[in-house]
Coordinates of C-alpha atoms in Angstrom, one line a residue:
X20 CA -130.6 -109.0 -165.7
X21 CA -132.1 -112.1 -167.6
X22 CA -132.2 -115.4 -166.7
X23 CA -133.8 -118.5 -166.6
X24 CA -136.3 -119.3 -163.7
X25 CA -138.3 -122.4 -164.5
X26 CA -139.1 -125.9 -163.0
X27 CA -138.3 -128.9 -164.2
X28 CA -138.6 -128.3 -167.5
X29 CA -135.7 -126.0 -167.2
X30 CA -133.0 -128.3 -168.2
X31 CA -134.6 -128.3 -171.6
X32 CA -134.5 -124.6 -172.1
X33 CA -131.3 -124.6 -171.2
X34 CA -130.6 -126.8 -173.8
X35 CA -132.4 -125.4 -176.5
X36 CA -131.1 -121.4 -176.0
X37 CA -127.5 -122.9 -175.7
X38 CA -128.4 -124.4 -179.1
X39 CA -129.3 -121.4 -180.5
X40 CA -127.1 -118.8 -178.8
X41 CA -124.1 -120.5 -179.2
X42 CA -124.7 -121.0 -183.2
X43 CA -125.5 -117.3 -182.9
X44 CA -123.1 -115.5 -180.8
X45 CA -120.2 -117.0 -182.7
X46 CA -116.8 -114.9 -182.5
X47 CA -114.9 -114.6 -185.8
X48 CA -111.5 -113.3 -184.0
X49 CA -110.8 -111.7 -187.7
X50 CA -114.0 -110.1 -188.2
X51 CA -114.9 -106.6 -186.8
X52 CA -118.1 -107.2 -187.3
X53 CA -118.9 -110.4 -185.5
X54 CA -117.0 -108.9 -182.5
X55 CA -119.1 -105.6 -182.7
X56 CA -122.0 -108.0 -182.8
X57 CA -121.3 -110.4 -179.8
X58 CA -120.0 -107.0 -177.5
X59 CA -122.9 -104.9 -178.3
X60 CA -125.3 -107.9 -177.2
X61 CA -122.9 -108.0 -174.0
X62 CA -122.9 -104.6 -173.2
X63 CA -126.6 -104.7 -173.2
X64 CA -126.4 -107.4 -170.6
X65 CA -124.0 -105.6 -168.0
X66 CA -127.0 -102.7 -168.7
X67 CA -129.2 -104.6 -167.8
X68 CA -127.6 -104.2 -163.8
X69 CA -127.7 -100.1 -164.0
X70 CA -129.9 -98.7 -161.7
X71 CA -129.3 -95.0 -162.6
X72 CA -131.8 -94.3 -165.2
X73 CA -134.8 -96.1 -163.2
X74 CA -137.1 -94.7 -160.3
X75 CA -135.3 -94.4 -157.6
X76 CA -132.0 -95.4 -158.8
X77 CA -128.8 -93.1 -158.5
X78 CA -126.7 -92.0 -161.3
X79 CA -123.1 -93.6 -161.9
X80 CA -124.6 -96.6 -159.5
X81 CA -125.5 -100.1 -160.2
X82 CA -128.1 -102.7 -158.6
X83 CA -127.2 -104.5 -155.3
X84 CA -124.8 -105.9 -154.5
X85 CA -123.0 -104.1 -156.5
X86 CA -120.7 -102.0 -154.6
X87 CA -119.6 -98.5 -155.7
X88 CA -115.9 -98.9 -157.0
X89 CA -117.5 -101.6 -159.2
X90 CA -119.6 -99.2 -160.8
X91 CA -116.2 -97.5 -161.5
X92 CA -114.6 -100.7 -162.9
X93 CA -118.0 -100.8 -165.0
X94 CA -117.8 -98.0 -166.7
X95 CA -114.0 -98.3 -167.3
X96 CA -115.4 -101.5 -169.1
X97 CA -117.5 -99.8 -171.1
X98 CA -115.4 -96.9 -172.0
X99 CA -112.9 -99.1 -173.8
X100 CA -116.4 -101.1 -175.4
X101 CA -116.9 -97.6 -176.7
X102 CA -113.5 -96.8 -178.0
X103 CA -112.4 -99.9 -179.5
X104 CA -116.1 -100.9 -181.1
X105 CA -115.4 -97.3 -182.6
X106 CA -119.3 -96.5 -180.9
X107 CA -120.6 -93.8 -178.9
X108 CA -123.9 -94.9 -178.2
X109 CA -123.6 -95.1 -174.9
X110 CA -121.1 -91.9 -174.4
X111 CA -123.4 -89.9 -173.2
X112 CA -124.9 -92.6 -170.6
X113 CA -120.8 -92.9 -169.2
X114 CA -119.8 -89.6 -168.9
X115 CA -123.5 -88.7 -166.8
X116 CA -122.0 -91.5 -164.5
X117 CA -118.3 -90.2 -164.3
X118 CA -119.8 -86.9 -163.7
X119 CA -122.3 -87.4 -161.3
X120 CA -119.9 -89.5 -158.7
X121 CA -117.2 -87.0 -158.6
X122 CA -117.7 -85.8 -154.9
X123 CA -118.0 -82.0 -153.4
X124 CA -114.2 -81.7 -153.8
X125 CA -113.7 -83.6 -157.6
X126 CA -112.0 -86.3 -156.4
X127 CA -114.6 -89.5 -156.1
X128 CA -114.7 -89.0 -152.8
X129 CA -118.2 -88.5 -152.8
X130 CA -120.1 -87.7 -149.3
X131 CA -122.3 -90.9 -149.5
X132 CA -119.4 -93.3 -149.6
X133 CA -116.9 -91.0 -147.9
X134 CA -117.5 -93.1 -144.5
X135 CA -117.3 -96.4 -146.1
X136 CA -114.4 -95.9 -149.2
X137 CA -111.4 -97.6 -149.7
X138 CA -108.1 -96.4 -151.5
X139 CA -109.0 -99.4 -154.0
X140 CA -112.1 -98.0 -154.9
X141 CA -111.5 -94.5 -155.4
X142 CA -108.4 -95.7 -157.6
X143 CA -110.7 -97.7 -159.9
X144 CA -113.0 -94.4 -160.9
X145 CA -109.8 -93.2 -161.2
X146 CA -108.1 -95.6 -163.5
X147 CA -111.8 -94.8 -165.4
X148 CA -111.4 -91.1 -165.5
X149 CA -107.9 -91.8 -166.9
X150 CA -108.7 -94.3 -169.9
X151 CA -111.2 -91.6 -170.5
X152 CA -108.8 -88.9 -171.0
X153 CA -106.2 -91.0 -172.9
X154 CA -108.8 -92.4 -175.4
X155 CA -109.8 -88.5 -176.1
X156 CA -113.4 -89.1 -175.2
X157 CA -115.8 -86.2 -175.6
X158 CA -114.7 -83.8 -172.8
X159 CA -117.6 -82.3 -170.0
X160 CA -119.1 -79.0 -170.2
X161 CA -117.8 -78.5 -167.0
X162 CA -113.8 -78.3 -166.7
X163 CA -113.9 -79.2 -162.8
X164 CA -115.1 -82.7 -164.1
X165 CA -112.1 -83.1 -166.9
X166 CA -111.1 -86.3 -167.1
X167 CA -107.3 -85.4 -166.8
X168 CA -108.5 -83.0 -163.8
X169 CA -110.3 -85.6 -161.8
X170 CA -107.8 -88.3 -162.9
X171 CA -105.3 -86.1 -161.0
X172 CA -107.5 -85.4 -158.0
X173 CA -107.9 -89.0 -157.5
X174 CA -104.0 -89.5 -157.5
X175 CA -103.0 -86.4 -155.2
X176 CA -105.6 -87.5 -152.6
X177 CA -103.9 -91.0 -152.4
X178 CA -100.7 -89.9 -152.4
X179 CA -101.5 -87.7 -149.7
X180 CA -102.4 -90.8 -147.9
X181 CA -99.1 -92.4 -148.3
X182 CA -98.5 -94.1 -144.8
X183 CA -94.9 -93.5 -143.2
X184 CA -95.4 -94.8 -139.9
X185 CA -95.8 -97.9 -140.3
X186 CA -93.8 -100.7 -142.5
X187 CA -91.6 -97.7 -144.1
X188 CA -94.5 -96.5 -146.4
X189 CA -97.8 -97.5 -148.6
X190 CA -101.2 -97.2 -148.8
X191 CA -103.5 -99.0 -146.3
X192 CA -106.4 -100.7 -147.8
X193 CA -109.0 -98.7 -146.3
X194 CA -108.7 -94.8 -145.6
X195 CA -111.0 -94.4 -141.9
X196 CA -110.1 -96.4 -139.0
X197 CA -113.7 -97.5 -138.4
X198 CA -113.9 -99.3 -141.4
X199 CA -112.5 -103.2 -141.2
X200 CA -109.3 -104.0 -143.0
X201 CA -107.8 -100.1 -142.4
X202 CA -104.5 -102.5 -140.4
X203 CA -104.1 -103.9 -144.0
X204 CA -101.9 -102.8 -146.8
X205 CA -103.0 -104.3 -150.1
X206 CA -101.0 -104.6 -153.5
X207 CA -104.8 -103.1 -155.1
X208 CA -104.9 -100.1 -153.4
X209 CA -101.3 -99.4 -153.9
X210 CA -101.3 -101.1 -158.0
X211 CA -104.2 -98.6 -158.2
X212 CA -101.8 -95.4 -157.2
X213 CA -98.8 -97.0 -159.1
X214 CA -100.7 -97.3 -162.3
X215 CA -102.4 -94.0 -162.1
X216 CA -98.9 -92.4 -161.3
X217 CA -97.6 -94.4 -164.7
X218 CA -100.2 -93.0 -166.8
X219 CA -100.2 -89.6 -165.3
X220 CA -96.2 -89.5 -166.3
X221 CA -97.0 -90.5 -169.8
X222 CA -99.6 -88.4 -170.4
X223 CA -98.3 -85.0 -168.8
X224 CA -94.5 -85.7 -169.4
X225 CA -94.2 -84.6 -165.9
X226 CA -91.4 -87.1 -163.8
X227 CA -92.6 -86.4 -160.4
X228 CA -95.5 -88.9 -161.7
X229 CA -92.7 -91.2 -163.1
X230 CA -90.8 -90.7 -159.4
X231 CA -94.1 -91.9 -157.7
X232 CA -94.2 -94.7 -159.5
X233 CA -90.8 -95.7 -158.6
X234 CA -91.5 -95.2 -155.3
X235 CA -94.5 -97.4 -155.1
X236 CA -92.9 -99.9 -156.8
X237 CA -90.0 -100.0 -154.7
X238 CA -92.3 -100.7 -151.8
X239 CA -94.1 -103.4 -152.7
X240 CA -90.6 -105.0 -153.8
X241 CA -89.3 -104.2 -150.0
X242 CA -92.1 -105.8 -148.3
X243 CA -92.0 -108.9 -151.1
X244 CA -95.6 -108.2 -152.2
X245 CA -93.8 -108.4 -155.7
X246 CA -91.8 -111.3 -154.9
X247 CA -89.2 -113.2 -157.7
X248 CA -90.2 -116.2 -156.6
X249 CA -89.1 -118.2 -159.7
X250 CA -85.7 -116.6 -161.6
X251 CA -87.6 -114.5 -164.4
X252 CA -91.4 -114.6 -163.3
X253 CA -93.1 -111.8 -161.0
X254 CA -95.8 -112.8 -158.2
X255 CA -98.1 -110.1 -157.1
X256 CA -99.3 -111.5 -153.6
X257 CA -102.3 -109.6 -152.0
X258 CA -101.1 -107.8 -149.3
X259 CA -99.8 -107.4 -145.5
X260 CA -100.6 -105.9 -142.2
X261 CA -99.3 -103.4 -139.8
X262 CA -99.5 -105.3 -136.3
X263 CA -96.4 -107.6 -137.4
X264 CA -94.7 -104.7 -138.6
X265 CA -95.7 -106.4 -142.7
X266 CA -93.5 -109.0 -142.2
X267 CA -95.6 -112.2 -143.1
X268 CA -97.0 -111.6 -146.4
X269 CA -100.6 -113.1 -147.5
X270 CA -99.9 -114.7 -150.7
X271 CA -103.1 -114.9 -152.5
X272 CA -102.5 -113.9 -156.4
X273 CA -105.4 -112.3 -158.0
X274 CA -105.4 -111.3 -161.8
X275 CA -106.7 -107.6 -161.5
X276 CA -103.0 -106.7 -159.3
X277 CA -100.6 -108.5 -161.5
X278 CA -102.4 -106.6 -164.4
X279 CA -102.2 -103.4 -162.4
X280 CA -98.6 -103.7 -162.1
X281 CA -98.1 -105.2 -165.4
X282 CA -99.7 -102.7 -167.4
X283 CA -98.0 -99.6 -165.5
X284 CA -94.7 -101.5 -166.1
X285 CA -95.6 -101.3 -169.7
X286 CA -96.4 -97.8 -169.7
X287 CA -93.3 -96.8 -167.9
X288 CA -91.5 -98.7 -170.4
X289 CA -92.9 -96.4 -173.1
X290 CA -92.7 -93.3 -171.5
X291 CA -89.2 -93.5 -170.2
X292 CA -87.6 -96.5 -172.3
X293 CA -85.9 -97.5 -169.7
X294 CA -84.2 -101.2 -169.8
X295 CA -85.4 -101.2 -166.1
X296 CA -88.7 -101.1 -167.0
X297 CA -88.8 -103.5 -169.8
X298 CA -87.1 -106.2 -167.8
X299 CA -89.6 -105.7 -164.8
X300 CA -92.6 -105.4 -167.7
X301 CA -91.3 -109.3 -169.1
X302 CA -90.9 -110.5 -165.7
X303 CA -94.6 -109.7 -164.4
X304 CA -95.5 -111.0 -167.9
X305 CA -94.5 -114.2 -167.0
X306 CA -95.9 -114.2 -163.7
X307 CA -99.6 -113.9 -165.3
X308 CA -99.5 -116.9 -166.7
X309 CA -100.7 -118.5 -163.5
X310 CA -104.0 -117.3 -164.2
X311 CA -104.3 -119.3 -167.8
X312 CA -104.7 -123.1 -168.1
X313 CA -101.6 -124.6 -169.2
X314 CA -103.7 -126.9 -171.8
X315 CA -105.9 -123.9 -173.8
X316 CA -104.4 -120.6 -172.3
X317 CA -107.9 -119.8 -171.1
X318 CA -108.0 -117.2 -168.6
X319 CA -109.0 -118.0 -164.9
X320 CA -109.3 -116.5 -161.8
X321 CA -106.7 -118.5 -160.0
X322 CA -107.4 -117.6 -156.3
X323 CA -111.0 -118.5 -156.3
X324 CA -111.8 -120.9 -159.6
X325 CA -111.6 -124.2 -160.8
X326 CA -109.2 -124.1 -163.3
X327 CA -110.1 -127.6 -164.7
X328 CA -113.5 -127.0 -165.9
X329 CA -115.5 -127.5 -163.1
X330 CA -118.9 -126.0 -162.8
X331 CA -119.9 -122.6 -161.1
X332 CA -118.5 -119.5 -159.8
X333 CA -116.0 -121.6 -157.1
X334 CA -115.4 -119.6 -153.9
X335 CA -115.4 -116.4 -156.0
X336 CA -117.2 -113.6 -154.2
X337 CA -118.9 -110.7 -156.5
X338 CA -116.2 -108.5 -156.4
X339 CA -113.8 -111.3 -157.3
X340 CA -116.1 -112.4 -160.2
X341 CA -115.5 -109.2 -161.8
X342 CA -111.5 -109.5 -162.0
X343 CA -110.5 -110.8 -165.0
X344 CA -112.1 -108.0 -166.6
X345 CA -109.9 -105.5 -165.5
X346 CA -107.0 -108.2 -165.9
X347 CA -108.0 -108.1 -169.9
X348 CA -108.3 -104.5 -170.0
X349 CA -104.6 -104.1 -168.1
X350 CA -103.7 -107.1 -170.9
X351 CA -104.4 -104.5 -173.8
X352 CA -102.6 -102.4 -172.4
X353 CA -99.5 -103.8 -172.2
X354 CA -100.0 -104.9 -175.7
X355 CA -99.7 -101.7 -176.8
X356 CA -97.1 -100.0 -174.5
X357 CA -94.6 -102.9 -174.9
X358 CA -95.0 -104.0 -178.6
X359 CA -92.9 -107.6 -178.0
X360 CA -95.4 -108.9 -175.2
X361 CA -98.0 -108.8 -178.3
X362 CA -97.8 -112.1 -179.5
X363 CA -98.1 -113.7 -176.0
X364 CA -101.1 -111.8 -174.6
X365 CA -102.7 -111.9 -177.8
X366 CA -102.9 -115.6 -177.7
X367 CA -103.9 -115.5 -174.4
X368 CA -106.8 -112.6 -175.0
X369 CA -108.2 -114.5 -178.7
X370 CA -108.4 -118.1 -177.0
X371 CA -110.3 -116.7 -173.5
X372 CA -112.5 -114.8 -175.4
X373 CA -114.1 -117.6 -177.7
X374 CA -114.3 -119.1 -174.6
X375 CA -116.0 -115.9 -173.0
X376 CA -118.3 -115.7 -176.1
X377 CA -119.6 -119.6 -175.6
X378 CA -120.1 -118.6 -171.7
X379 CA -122.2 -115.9 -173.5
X380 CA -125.2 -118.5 -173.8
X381 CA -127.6 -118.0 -170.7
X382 CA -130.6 -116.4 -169.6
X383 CA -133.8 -115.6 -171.3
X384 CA -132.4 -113.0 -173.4
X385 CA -129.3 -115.5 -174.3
X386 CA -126.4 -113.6 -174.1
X387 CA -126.0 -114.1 -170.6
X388 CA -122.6 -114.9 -169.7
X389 CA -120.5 -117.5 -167.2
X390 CA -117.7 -117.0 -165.2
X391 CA -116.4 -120.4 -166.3
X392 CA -115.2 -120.3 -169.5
X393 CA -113.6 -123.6 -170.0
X394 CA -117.4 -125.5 -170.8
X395 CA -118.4 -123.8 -173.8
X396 CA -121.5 -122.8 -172.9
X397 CA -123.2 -120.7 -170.2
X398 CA -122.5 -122.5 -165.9
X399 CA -125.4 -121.2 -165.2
X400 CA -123.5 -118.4 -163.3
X401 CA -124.7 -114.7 -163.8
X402 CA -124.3 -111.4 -162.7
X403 CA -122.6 -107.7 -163.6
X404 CA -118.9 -108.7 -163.4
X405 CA -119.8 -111.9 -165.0
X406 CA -121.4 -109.5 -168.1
X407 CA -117.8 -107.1 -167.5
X408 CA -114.9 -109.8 -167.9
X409 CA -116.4 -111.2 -171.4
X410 CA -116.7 -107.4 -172.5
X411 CA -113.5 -106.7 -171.6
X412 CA -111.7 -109.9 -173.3
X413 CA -113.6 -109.2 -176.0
X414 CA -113.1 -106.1 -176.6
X415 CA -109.4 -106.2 -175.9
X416 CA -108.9 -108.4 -179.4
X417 CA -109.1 -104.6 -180.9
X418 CA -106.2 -102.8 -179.1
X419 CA -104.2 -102.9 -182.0
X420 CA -107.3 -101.7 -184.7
X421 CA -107.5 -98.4 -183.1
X422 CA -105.1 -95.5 -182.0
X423 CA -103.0 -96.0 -178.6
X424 CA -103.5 -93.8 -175.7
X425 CA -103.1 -90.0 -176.5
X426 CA -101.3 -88.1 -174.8
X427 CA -101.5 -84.3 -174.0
X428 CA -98.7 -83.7 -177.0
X429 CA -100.0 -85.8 -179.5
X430 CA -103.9 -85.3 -179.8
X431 CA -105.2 -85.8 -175.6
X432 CA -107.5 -82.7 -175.1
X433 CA -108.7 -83.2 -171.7
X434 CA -107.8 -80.3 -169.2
X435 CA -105.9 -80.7 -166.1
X436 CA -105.5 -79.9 -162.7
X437 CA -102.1 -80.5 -161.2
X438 CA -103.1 -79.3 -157.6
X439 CA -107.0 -80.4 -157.9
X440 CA -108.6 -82.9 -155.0
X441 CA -108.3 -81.0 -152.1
X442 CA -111.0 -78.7 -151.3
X443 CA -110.7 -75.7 -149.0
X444 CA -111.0 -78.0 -145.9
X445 CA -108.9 -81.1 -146.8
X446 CA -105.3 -80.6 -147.6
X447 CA -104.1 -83.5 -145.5
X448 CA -106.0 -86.5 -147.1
X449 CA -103.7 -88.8 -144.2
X450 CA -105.5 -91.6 -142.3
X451 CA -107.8 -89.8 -139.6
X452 CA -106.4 -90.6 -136.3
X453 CA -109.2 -91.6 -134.3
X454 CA -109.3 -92.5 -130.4
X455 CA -111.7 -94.9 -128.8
X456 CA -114.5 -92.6 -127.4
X457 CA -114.4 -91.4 -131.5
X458 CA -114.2 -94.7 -132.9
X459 CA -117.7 -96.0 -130.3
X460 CA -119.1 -92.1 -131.8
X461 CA -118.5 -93.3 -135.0
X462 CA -120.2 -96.8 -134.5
X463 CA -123.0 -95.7 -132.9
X464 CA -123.7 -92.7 -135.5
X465 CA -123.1 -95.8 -138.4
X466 CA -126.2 -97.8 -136.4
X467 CA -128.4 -94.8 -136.2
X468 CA -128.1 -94.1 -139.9
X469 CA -128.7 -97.8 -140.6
X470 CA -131.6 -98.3 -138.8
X471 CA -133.2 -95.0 -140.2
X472 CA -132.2 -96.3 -143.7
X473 CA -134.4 -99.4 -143.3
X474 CA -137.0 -97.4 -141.1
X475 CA -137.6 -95.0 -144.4
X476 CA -137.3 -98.0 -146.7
X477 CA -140.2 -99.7 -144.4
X478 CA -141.9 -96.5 -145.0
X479 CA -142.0 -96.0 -148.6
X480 CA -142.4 -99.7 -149.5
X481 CA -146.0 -99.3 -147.2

C-alpha cells in the first residue's frame, strides 16, 4: 500500500510520477510481454494489502477494511493472474490462503466469521475454490481441502439454505437472523449459488447441478430480479425483501451480478447447448452494456460512479470498488464458453484495460491504480479492490492465449466430494430460527466479545 503523502509540493509529484509511470506502464494489447509486465507490477500492488505473512496478520486475510469474502474475491483475482500470465510465483502464497480459511467442516464457514457471514461471501471463496479446480492448479496435500471438494461444500451448504417459506424460494442475503440484512434476498448471494451450480454441472457432468441452476434462475425471473425490461436486453436488479412478500423490487444494477449470471448462462450454454441458454446468455449480454460509456466502451461501475469522467471513487463504498473485477473476470468467461459474445466483450475488455493501465500511475511506488478510468492517469483513489479490477481487466485480454476451463474428463484433476460441507453436527445448513430472548443472548454475547477484543488490543498495543 503506496501512496503519496506530501504537502504542497505534492501536486508536483504527482505530476512527475504520472509522467513517468504512464510512459512506463504502457499496455501493448498484442504483446504478452507488456501485459505480463504491467500485471506483475499490479499484483505486487494488491500484495501490498495482505496481511497474512506479517506479525500478527492471519493467513488467507487482508488489511482493514478489508472484509473476508473480499479476500476470497482476491485471491480469485490472482488465481486467474496466475493462470493466464502462465506464472506460479505466487501459487504457493494462494493455495496457503484457500487452505487456511476453509472452516472445521471444509466449507468456508470458518468459526471466526461463522457469526457474521453472508451467503455472498461464502459463495465468492467458493467461486475461488472453483476457478481453482477448473484451471488445474496444483492440487493440496490434503484431499479434504481439494478444490473440487471444497467447491462442492460451499454449494451443498447454500443449497441447503434454500428458503421456501417465504417469496416461493431463494437465498437470503445473510444466513443468522442477528445479522442486518437476513429480511433481504439479494441477486449476489443467489448469482453466487447459480454460478457455482453452472460450473459444478460442467465440470462433473452431473444434471442435478444443471437442475439447480435452472431452478435459481427461474426464481430470480419470478420475482423480476432478472427483469426484460427492454425486448432483448437482461437487467439484473439487486434484490428484494421478505416483509412485502418480494414484491417491490430494489433496482440498483451492479456489474459483479449481471456478470454472475452472465457467465453461468455462458457456461450452461456449453455444457448443455441448449438454445435456451444461448438466448438468455445474448440477452444478459446486452444488458451489461449499462456499465460501459457509450462514447469509449470503458467499463464503469454504474450504480455508484461517474460515468463521465469525473474525479474520485463517487459514492462507491470498498466493497463496491472492488466490482468490476469480478465483472471482468465473469467477462472472460463468457468469452470462452459462448464463442460469438467474443468480439463484443473483447472490445469492451481491451479498451477498459488501457484505461485501467493509465489509472495504474499513483503512489510512491507508481503503479498504484484508480478507480476512474476514464482520466488517463491515477484519481488519486487507492485501495485493494482498486489494485483487483485493473488485474482482472488486464489479465482477462488472455482468455483466449491459454486452455479453457478443464473439466474432470478432459485433464481437471482436482478430487471431489459430492456429499462434503456438512460436518457431523450440521446437516441442516437452513436459517437458524431464533426467538427474541435468543436474538438479546446473541446481542449481548456479540458486545462482550467486542469489548474484550479492544480491551486485549489496549493491552498488547501498552
Amino acid at each position: 500500500m503506496k501512496f503519496l503523502s506530501c504537502g504542497s509540493s505534492c501536486g508536483f509529484l504527482v505530476v512527475s510520477a504520472l509522467i513517468w509511470v504512464v510512459s512506463a506502464l504502457d499496455l501493448q494489447t498484442d504483446d504478452f510481454d507488456s501485459i505480463k509486465q504491467d500485471t506483475a507490477l499490479i499484483a505486487k500492488g494488491l500484495l501490498d494489502y495482505y496481511d497474512g505473512y506479517k506479525k500478527g496478520g492471519v493467513i488467507g486475510m487482508f488489511t482493514w477494511p478489508y472484509y473476508w469474502w473480499e479476500a476470497g474475491g482476491a485471491w480469485g483475482s490472482l488465481i486467474e493472474y496466475s493462470y493466464y500470465m502462465d506464472n506460479d510465483t505466487l501459487v504457493p502464497l494462494i493455495k496457503e490462503a484457500l487452505g487456511y480459511q476453509v472452516g472445521e467442516n471444509y466449507n468456508y464457514v470458518p468459526l471466526n466469521q461463522s457469526t457474521t457471514e453472508g451467503n455472498d461471501d461464502q459463495g465468492f471463496w467458493g467461486i475461488a475454490v472453483m476457478a481453482a479446480a477448473e484451471k488445474n492448479m496444483s492440487n493440496p496435500k490434503d484431499e479434504r481441502k481439494a478444490y473440487l471438494a471444497l467447491a462442492q461444500a460451499v454449494f451443498n451448504t447454500m443449497q441447503a439454505r434454500w428458503d421456501h417459506n417465504d417469496c416461493h424460494g431463494g437465498l437470503r442475503w445473510q444466513i443468522f437472523q442477528w445479522n442486518s440484512g437476513y429480511d433481504y434476498k439479494n441477486s449476489v448471494s443467489n448469482g453466487c449459488l447459480f454460478n457455482i451450480a453452472a460450473r459444478l454441472a460442467r465440470y462433473t457432468g452431473n444434471d442435478s447441478y444443471a437442475d439447480w441452476a435452472e431452478k435459481v434462475w427461474e426464481w430470480m425471473v419470478g420475482t423480476h430480479l432478472i427483469n426484460e425490461t427492454q425486448p432483448g436486453y437482461y437487467f439484473v436488479y439487486d434484490g428484494v425483501t421478505v416483509n412485502d412478500n418480494c414484491s417491490e423490487v430494489v433496482k440498483l444494477q451492479w456489474s459483479y451480478n449481471q456478470g454472475l449470471f452472465l457467465s453461468g448462462a455462458a457456461v450452461l450454454y456449453n455444457y448443455t447447448q441448449d438454445e435456451v441458454w444461448h438466448e438468455r446468455t445474448k440477452k444478459l449480454l446486452a444488458g451489461s452494456v449499462v456499465f460501459f460509456n457509450s462514447t469509449n466502451d470503458i467499463m464503469y461501475e454504474a450504480a455508484c460512479q461517474n460515468g463521465k469522467g469525473g474525479q474520485g471513487a463517487g459514492s462507491c463504498n470498498q466493497d463496491q470498488r472492488s466490482f468490476k473485477a469480478y465483472f471482468s473476470r465473469f467477462l472472460g468467461l463468457t468469452a470462452i464458453m459462448a464463442p460469438e459474445t467474443s468480439d463484443t466483450i473483447m472490445n469492451w475488455l481491451e479498451k477498459s484495460a488501457i484505461a485501467a493501465a493509465q489509472s495504474c500511475s499513483g503512489g510512491t511506488d507508481g503503479h498504484t491504480c484508480g478507480i476512474n478510468w476514464f482520466l488517463g492517469h491515477w484519481d488519486g483513489v487507492y485501495g485493494l479492490g482498486e489494485q483487483m479490477c485493473a488485474l482482472e481487466v488486464i489479465t482477462a485480454l488472455r482468455v483466449h492465449d491459454r486452455p479453457p476451463p478443464y473439466t474432470a474428463n478432459n485433464g481437471g484433476s482436482s478430487k471431489g466430494n459430492p456429499g462434503g460441507g456438512y460436518g457431523a453436527t450440521n446437516i441442516n445448513a437452513t436459517p437458524l430460527n431464533l426467538g427474541s430472548g435468543d436474538k438479546a443472548g446473541a446481542g449481548i454475547i456479540t458486545a462482550i466479545i467486542g469489548m474484550s477484543i479492544v480491551g486485549a488490543t489496549v493491552w498488547l498495543l501498552l
